Every structure is written in structure tokens, then in C-alpha cells.
Coordinates of C-alpha atoms in Angstrom, one line a residue:
M26 CA -90.7 39.8 -64.2
S27 CA -87.5 38.8 -65.2
S28 CA -86.9 35.2 -66.1
K29 CA -84.3 32.7 -64.6
W30 CA -82.3 30.2 -67.0
P31 CA -82.2 27.0 -65.0
L32 CA -78.5 26.1 -66.7
I33 CA -76.9 29.3 -65.7
K34 CA -75.8 28.1 -62.7
I35 CA -74.8 24.6 -63.5
V36 CA -71.3 25.7 -62.2
P37 CA -71.0 26.6 -58.7
I38 CA -70.0 30.3 -57.9
R39 CA -68.1 29.2 -54.8
T40 CA -66.5 25.2 -54.3
N41 CA -64.2 23.9 -51.6
F42 CA -62.5 21.4 -53.0
R43 CA -59.5 20.1 -51.4
F44 CA -57.4 19.9 -54.6
V45 CA -53.8 19.6 -52.5
A46 CA -55.2 16.9 -50.9
F47 CA -54.6 14.4 -53.7
S48 CA -51.6 16.4 -55.3
R49 CA -49.2 13.1 -54.7
I50 CA -51.8 10.8 -56.3
A51 CA -52.0 13.1 -59.2
A52 CA -47.8 13.6 -59.5
A53 CA -47.9 10.3 -59.7
I54 CA -49.8 9.8 -62.3
S55 CA -48.4 12.5 -64.4
V56 CA -44.6 11.4 -64.0
V57 CA -46.2 7.8 -65.4
C58 CA -47.9 9.7 -68.3
V59 CA -44.6 12.1 -69.0
I60 CA -42.5 9.0 -69.2
A61 CA -44.8 6.8 -71.5
S62 CA -45.4 10.2 -73.5
L63 CA -41.9 10.5 -74.0
A64 CA -40.9 6.8 -74.8
R65 CA -44.0 6.8 -77.4
T66 CA -42.3 10.3 -79.2
L67 CA -39.0 9.7 -79.3
L68 CA -39.1 5.5 -79.7
P69 CA -37.9 4.5 -82.5
F70 CA -35.5 7.4 -82.7
E71 CA -35.3 8.0 -86.3
A72 CA -34.4 11.7 -88.2
P73 CA -36.1 13.5 -88.5
C74 CA -39.1 13.2 -86.3
A75 CA -38.3 10.0 -84.1
G76 CA -42.2 8.3 -83.4
L77 CA -44.2 11.3 -84.6
A78 CA -46.3 11.2 -87.6
C79 CA -44.5 14.0 -89.9
G80 CA -46.1 15.8 -92.3
I81 CA -44.8 16.9 -95.6
D82 CA -43.4 20.1 -93.7
F83 CA -41.1 18.4 -91.7
R84 CA -40.5 15.0 -93.9
G85 CA -40.1 17.0 -97.7
G86 CA -42.5 16.1 -100.3
T87 CA -45.4 17.6 -102.0
V88 CA -49.0 18.6 -101.7
L89 CA -51.5 18.7 -104.5
E90 CA -55.2 20.2 -104.1
M91 CA -57.2 19.6 -107.4
A92 CA -61.2 20.5 -108.1
S93 CA -63.4 19.0 -110.9
A94 CA -66.7 19.8 -112.4
K95 CA -67.4 16.3 -111.3
P96 CA -66.8 14.1 -108.0
I97 CA -63.6 12.5 -107.5
D98 CA -62.8 9.1 -107.4
L99 CA -60.7 8.7 -104.2
G100 CA -59.8 5.2 -105.2
V101 CA -58.2 6.0 -108.9
V102 CA -56.2 9.0 -107.4
R103 CA -54.6 6.6 -104.8
S104 CA -54.0 3.7 -107.3
T105 CA -52.5 6.3 -109.9
L106 CA -50.1 7.6 -107.0
S107 CA -49.4 4.2 -105.4
N108 CA -47.9 3.3 -108.9
M109 CA -45.8 6.4 -109.5
T110 CA -44.3 6.8 -106.0
T111 CA -42.9 4.5 -103.7
G112 CA -43.3 6.9 -100.6
D113 CA -46.1 7.3 -98.3
V114 CA -49.4 8.5 -100.3
Q115 CA -52.1 10.2 -98.5
V116 CA -55.2 10.8 -100.5
Q117 CA -58.2 12.7 -98.5
A118 CA -61.5 14.6 -99.8
M119 CA -62.2 18.3 -98.9
G120 CA -64.5 20.3 -98.4
S121 CA -66.7 19.2 -101.7
P122 CA -66.8 15.6 -103.7
A123 CA -65.7 17.7 -106.4
E124 CA -62.4 18.6 -104.4
A125 CA -59.4 16.1 -103.1
M126 CA -55.8 16.6 -101.6
V127 CA -52.8 14.5 -102.6
R128 CA -49.9 14.3 -100.5
F129 CA -46.8 12.2 -101.4
E130 CA -43.0 12.0 -101.0
T131 CA -40.8 12.8 -103.9
P132 CA -38.5 9.7 -104.4
E133 CA -35.2 10.1 -103.4
G134 CA -32.6 11.6 -105.7
A135 CA -35.8 12.8 -108.1
N136 CA -36.6 16.4 -109.2
P137 CA -39.5 17.5 -107.7
T138 CA -40.7 19.8 -110.2
V139 CA -40.4 16.8 -112.7
E140 CA -42.0 14.3 -110.6
V141 CA -45.0 16.6 -109.6
D142 CA -45.2 17.3 -113.8
K143 CA -45.3 13.3 -114.7
I144 CA -48.1 12.9 -111.8
K145 CA -50.3 15.9 -112.7
A146 CA -50.1 14.3 -116.3
S147 CA -51.2 10.8 -114.8
L148 CA -54.1 12.2 -112.9
R149 CA -55.5 14.4 -115.7
Q150 CA -55.3 11.3 -117.8
A151 CA -56.9 9.0 -115.5
L152 CA -59.6 11.5 -114.0
G153 CA -60.2 13.6 -117.0
P154 CA -60.5 17.4 -116.8
I155 CA -59.4 18.7 -113.5
R156 CA -57.5 21.9 -112.2
F157 CA -54.8 22.1 -109.4
E158 CA -55.5 24.6 -107.2
R159 CA -52.4 24.6 -105.0
T160 CA -49.2 22.9 -105.2
D161 CA -46.4 22.9 -102.3
V162 CA -43.3 21.3 -103.0
V163 CA -40.9 20.8 -99.8
G164 CA -37.1 19.7 -99.9
P165 CA -35.8 17.5 -97.7
K166 CA -33.3 20.1 -96.9
V167 CA -36.3 22.7 -96.0
S168 CA -37.8 20.4 -94.3
G169 CA -35.2 19.5 -91.7
E170 CA -34.8 23.4 -91.1
L171 CA -38.3 24.1 -90.4
F172 CA -38.6 21.2 -88.0
R173 CA -35.6 22.7 -86.1
S174 CA -37.3 26.1 -86.0
G175 CA -40.3 24.5 -85.0
I176 CA -38.8 23.0 -82.0
L177 CA -36.7 26.1 -81.2
A178 CA -40.0 28.4 -81.2
L179 CA -41.3 26.1 -78.9
G180 CA -38.1 26.1 -76.6
L181 CA -38.1 30.0 -76.7
A182 CA -41.6 30.3 -76.2
I183 CA -41.4 28.0 -72.6
G184 CA -37.8 30.1 -71.8
L185 CA -39.6 33.4 -72.3
M186 CA -43.0 32.4 -69.9
L187 CA -40.2 31.6 -67.0
I188 CA -38.5 35.1 -67.4
Y189 CA -42.1 36.6 -67.5
I190 CA -43.6 34.9 -64.5
W191 CA -40.2 35.4 -62.6
F192 CA -40.6 39.2 -63.0
R193 CA -43.9 39.1 -62.4
F194 CA -44.2 37.0 -59.5
E195 CA -41.3 35.0 -58.0
L196 CA -38.3 32.8 -59.1
Q197 CA -40.9 29.1 -57.9
F198 CA -43.9 31.0 -59.2
G199 CA -42.0 31.0 -63.2
L200 CA -40.6 27.5 -62.3
G201 CA -44.2 26.2 -61.0
A202 CA -45.1 27.6 -64.1
V203 CA -42.7 26.2 -66.6
M204 CA -42.9 22.8 -65.1
A205 CA -46.8 23.0 -66.3
L206 CA -46.0 24.4 -69.6
F207 CA -43.3 21.2 -69.9
H208 CA -46.0 19.0 -68.5
D209 CA -48.5 20.0 -71.0
V210 CA -46.3 20.0 -74.0
I211 CA -44.3 16.3 -73.4
L212 CA -47.9 14.9 -73.1
T213 CA -49.4 16.9 -75.9
F214 CA -46.6 15.4 -78.2
G215 CA -47.4 12.2 -76.5
V216 CA -51.1 12.1 -77.9
I217 CA -49.7 13.0 -81.0
A218 CA -48.0 10.1 -81.5
A219 CA -50.2 7.7 -79.9
F220 CA -53.2 8.6 -82.1
R221 CA -50.6 9.2 -85.4
L222 CA -52.1 12.6 -85.8
E223 CA -50.0 14.3 -88.4
F224 CA -47.2 16.6 -87.0
S225 CA -46.8 19.6 -89.0
L226 CA -46.4 23.2 -89.0
Q227 CA -50.1 23.4 -87.9
T228 CA -48.9 21.2 -85.1
I229 CA -46.6 23.5 -84.0
A230 CA -49.1 26.6 -84.3
A231 CA -51.5 24.5 -82.0
I232 CA -48.6 23.4 -79.4
L233 CA -47.9 27.5 -79.1
T234 CA -51.5 28.1 -78.5
I235 CA -51.5 25.4 -75.7
I236 CA -48.7 27.1 -73.9
G237 CA -50.3 30.4 -74.2
Y238 CA -53.6 29.0 -72.7
S239 CA -51.8 27.4 -70.0
M240 CA -49.7 30.3 -69.0
N241 CA -52.5 32.3 -68.6
D242 CA -54.8 29.8 -66.6
T243 CA -51.8 29.2 -64.2
V244 CA -51.5 33.2 -64.1
V245 CA -54.9 33.9 -62.9
V246 CA -54.7 31.0 -60.5
F247 CA -51.2 32.6 -59.4
D248 CA -52.5 36.2 -58.9
R249 CA -55.4 35.0 -56.7
L250 CA -52.6 33.0 -54.8
R251 CA -50.4 35.9 -54.4
E252 CA -53.4 37.8 -53.2
N253 CA -54.3 35.6 -50.6
L254 CA -50.7 34.8 -49.7
R255 CA -50.8 38.6 -48.2
K256 CA -54.3 38.7 -46.8
Y257 CA -54.2 35.7 -44.7
K258 CA -50.7 35.4 -43.5
R259 CA -51.6 32.6 -40.5
M260 CA -53.3 30.4 -42.6
P261 CA -51.5 27.3 -43.8
L262 CA -49.8 27.3 -47.1
R263 CA -51.8 24.6 -48.3
E264 CA -54.9 25.7 -47.3
V265 CA -54.3 28.9 -49.0
I266 CA -53.3 27.0 -52.2
D267 CA -56.8 25.3 -52.0
L268 CA -58.6 28.4 -51.8
S269 CA -57.4 30.4 -54.7
I270 CA -57.5 27.3 -56.9
N271 CA -61.4 27.2 -55.8
E272 CA -62.0 30.8 -56.3
T273 CA -60.7 30.5 -59.9
L274 CA -62.3 27.5 -60.4
S275 CA -65.6 28.6 -62.3
R276 CA -64.0 31.2 -64.4
T277 CA -61.7 28.1 -65.3
I278 CA -64.4 25.9 -66.3
I279 CA -66.1 28.6 -68.1
T280 CA -63.8 29.5 -70.2
G281 CA -62.3 26.6 -71.0
L282 CA -65.5 25.0 -72.0
T283 CA -66.6 28.0 -74.3
A284 CA -63.4 27.1 -76.0
I285 CA -63.8 23.5 -76.3
L286 CA -67.2 23.8 -77.9
A287 CA -65.8 26.3 -80.6
L288 CA -62.9 23.6 -81.4
G289 CA -65.2 21.0 -81.5
G290 CA -67.5 23.2 -84.0
L291 CA -64.2 23.5 -85.8
A292 CA -63.3 19.5 -85.7
I293 CA -67.0 18.5 -86.7
F294 CA -67.3 21.1 -90.0
G295 CA -63.6 22.3 -90.3
G296 CA -62.8 19.2 -92.7
P297 CA -59.6 16.8 -92.4
T298 CA -57.3 19.6 -92.7
L299 CA -58.3 21.5 -89.2
F300 CA -59.3 18.3 -87.5
G301 CA -56.1 17.1 -86.1
M302 CA -55.1 20.4 -84.6
S303 CA -58.5 20.9 -83.2
I304 CA -58.3 17.7 -81.8
I305 CA -54.8 18.8 -80.2
L306 CA -56.1 22.2 -78.7
M307 CA -59.4 20.5 -77.2
F308 CA -56.5 18.4 -75.3
G309 CA -54.4 20.8 -74.2
I310 CA -56.9 22.8 -72.7
I311 CA -58.2 20.2 -70.8
L312 CA -54.6 19.4 -69.8
G313 CA -53.5 23.2 -69.2
T314 CA -56.3 23.4 -66.3
Y315 CA -55.4 20.3 -64.8
S316 CA -51.3 21.3 -64.7
S317 CA -52.1 24.6 -63.1
I318 CA -54.0 22.7 -60.5
Y319 CA -52.0 19.8 -59.8
V320 CA -48.6 20.8 -61.6
A321 CA -47.6 24.6 -61.1
A322 CA -49.4 24.9 -57.8
P323 CA -48.3 22.0 -55.6
V324 CA -44.2 23.4 -56.6
I325 CA -45.2 26.6 -54.7
L326 CA -46.2 24.2 -51.9
L327 CA -43.1 22.3 -51.9
W328 CA -41.1 25.1 -52.2
G329 CA -42.7 28.2 -50.0
V330 CA -43.4 31.5 -50.3
K331 CA -42.6 34.7 -47.9
R332 CA -45.5 36.1 -46.5
G333 CA -44.2 38.9 -45.0
E334 CA -44.3 40.2 -41.5
E335 CA -47.6 41.8 -41.3
E336 CA -50.3 39.6 -39.9
A337 CA -54.3 39.0 -41.2
E338 CA -57.1 37.3 -40.0
P339 CA -57.8 33.7 -40.7
L340 CA -60.2 32.7 -43.2
K341 CA -63.5 31.5 -42.2
P342 CA -64.9 28.8 -43.0
A343 CA -66.5 28.3 -46.5
N344 CA -70.0 26.9 -44.9
V345 CA -70.1 29.5 -42.3
R346 CA -72.2 32.5 -43.1
S347 CA -71.7 35.8 -41.1

């Protein structure tokens, strides 16, 4: 006797939503969100990161990870550093109360190595015996190069995606996919700026992951759309698009939900270091699903595609059983 799981079909196998009917409303919302995200990210326009809360990687500074045999008083650490440096100071607990991480900007014109030695001596004097597990010093020149390299990596990834989709499908498919990627990346930057999440090399890695996930989601929809375009040559294009999205919807929801559950655990138990990255990835997964439906697919509707010369049978309605 086989048992039945009551929640296994919480997502219907087949749906019949009219996604294209809401494409104009979705496009208007997307345009407003993109403009707002650009404004929040770029204003005030100050080098190197404008409206983003740049981390030590891109702004220059020092990261110290310390450990002690007894709990570390974060207030004492913060006051000690505030008295020694005028730049931004970040103090946060790590895995246990006896571990902490400190980030601070190196004073302009000062020798980073000398400043780090002074701060280590002051922290030992204030906290007692402590050991420093990690010391990373990033100079302003190196941080500027890292920022430019990170942005270049994002642009190169989007360009390669355009070429890949162009060769695999057609040019209009590639343009739709790239517009979806730009949409996802710009809105992700807007969320990072709005919630003052730290923009670091980890953030760049998260955005590159979002680009890959969004492209994978778009390719799945485009693959099914190409199949249906060959199969149902007399069906109106908007109906073929709706059909293709509905046929891949359950797979998209289940895959996205699984990834979000895993990232939720990472955000809760991964500590402060991974919290921002996890939130960005969860937002990007939701955004990638949305853009595949309401950004990439409508471009195909506006541009149009070639159906070929052969004709095929029209599709039977979803609610009709043969």
C-alpha cells in the first residue's frame, strides 16, 4: 500500500495563467524600480562606490579577526578603535562570544602596517591576552583596482551571456535575456544601496551567481518557447508565450523555493559575514524568476519570431480532456 504525501502537489503540475496580459503593468513597475535603483545606487556620486556602502575591499582599510579565552566585550573594542582612528569602524561578533571581527579604515597618509600594530597593542592592553587569527590590509590603490575589476567582471558576464543566447537561439532571444540580466543586476544594486548592505567582493560573487541563475531560468523558458513555436505555428504568439511559461512554472517554483530554503538557513546560521550575501542571493532568485516571465519573454512578443513555413495543429484548451 503506497502512502500519499499531502503536500507533494501543493504546486499544480499544470497551470493556465495569462502572464502576457499583465506585461504592460509589470513593465511600468520594472521601469520605475530600475530608475529608483539607479538613483539610489549612483547618488550621491562619490568615488569609488557612489551610494553603495563599500566594504574594506573597495574602500581600503584593515580587517582583524580576534579570539580570546573569555568573552570579548565588543563595547570596549569599539571605544578603543574609535579613540585611535577617525574613519569608519565596524565591530561584530563571530561564531562565539570569544570571537570578534573588526573592520576599520586606515587614516589617510598613515602607514597601514604601523597603524595595525598600534591597534593590536591597544586591543591587547584593553582586553588582556588575545590572539589575532586573521589580518587583511587593503590599500586605496588596490581597493580601486578591485572595484574596477569587479564591475568589469559583471559587464563581461552579461556580454558573454548575450553571445551564448544569440548563438543558441536567435538575436531577439539574446536581447530579451540581456535586458532581463540588466534588470536583475540594477535592482539588486538598488536593494544593496537601500538597505545599506556591505558592497564587497562577496557581493560581486553573489551578483555573478544571480546572473547565472537568472540566465538558467530564462534559458529553460526560451527552450520550451522554441519547441512550442515549432509545434503550434498557427497559435498567436502571446498564447505560445503564456503556454511556455505555464509549462515550466512548477519547475521554476520548486527549484527557486529549494534554493531560498537553503539560503535562509545560511542567513540564520552563517553569521554576520554571510548574512548580507544570503539576503542578496534570495532576492536575486525571486527577481530572476520575475524577469524571465515579465522582462525576457515580452521582448520576444515585441520583436516577433520566425515560425517557419510548416503548419501544425492548434493547441487544445487546457481545461478540455480528450
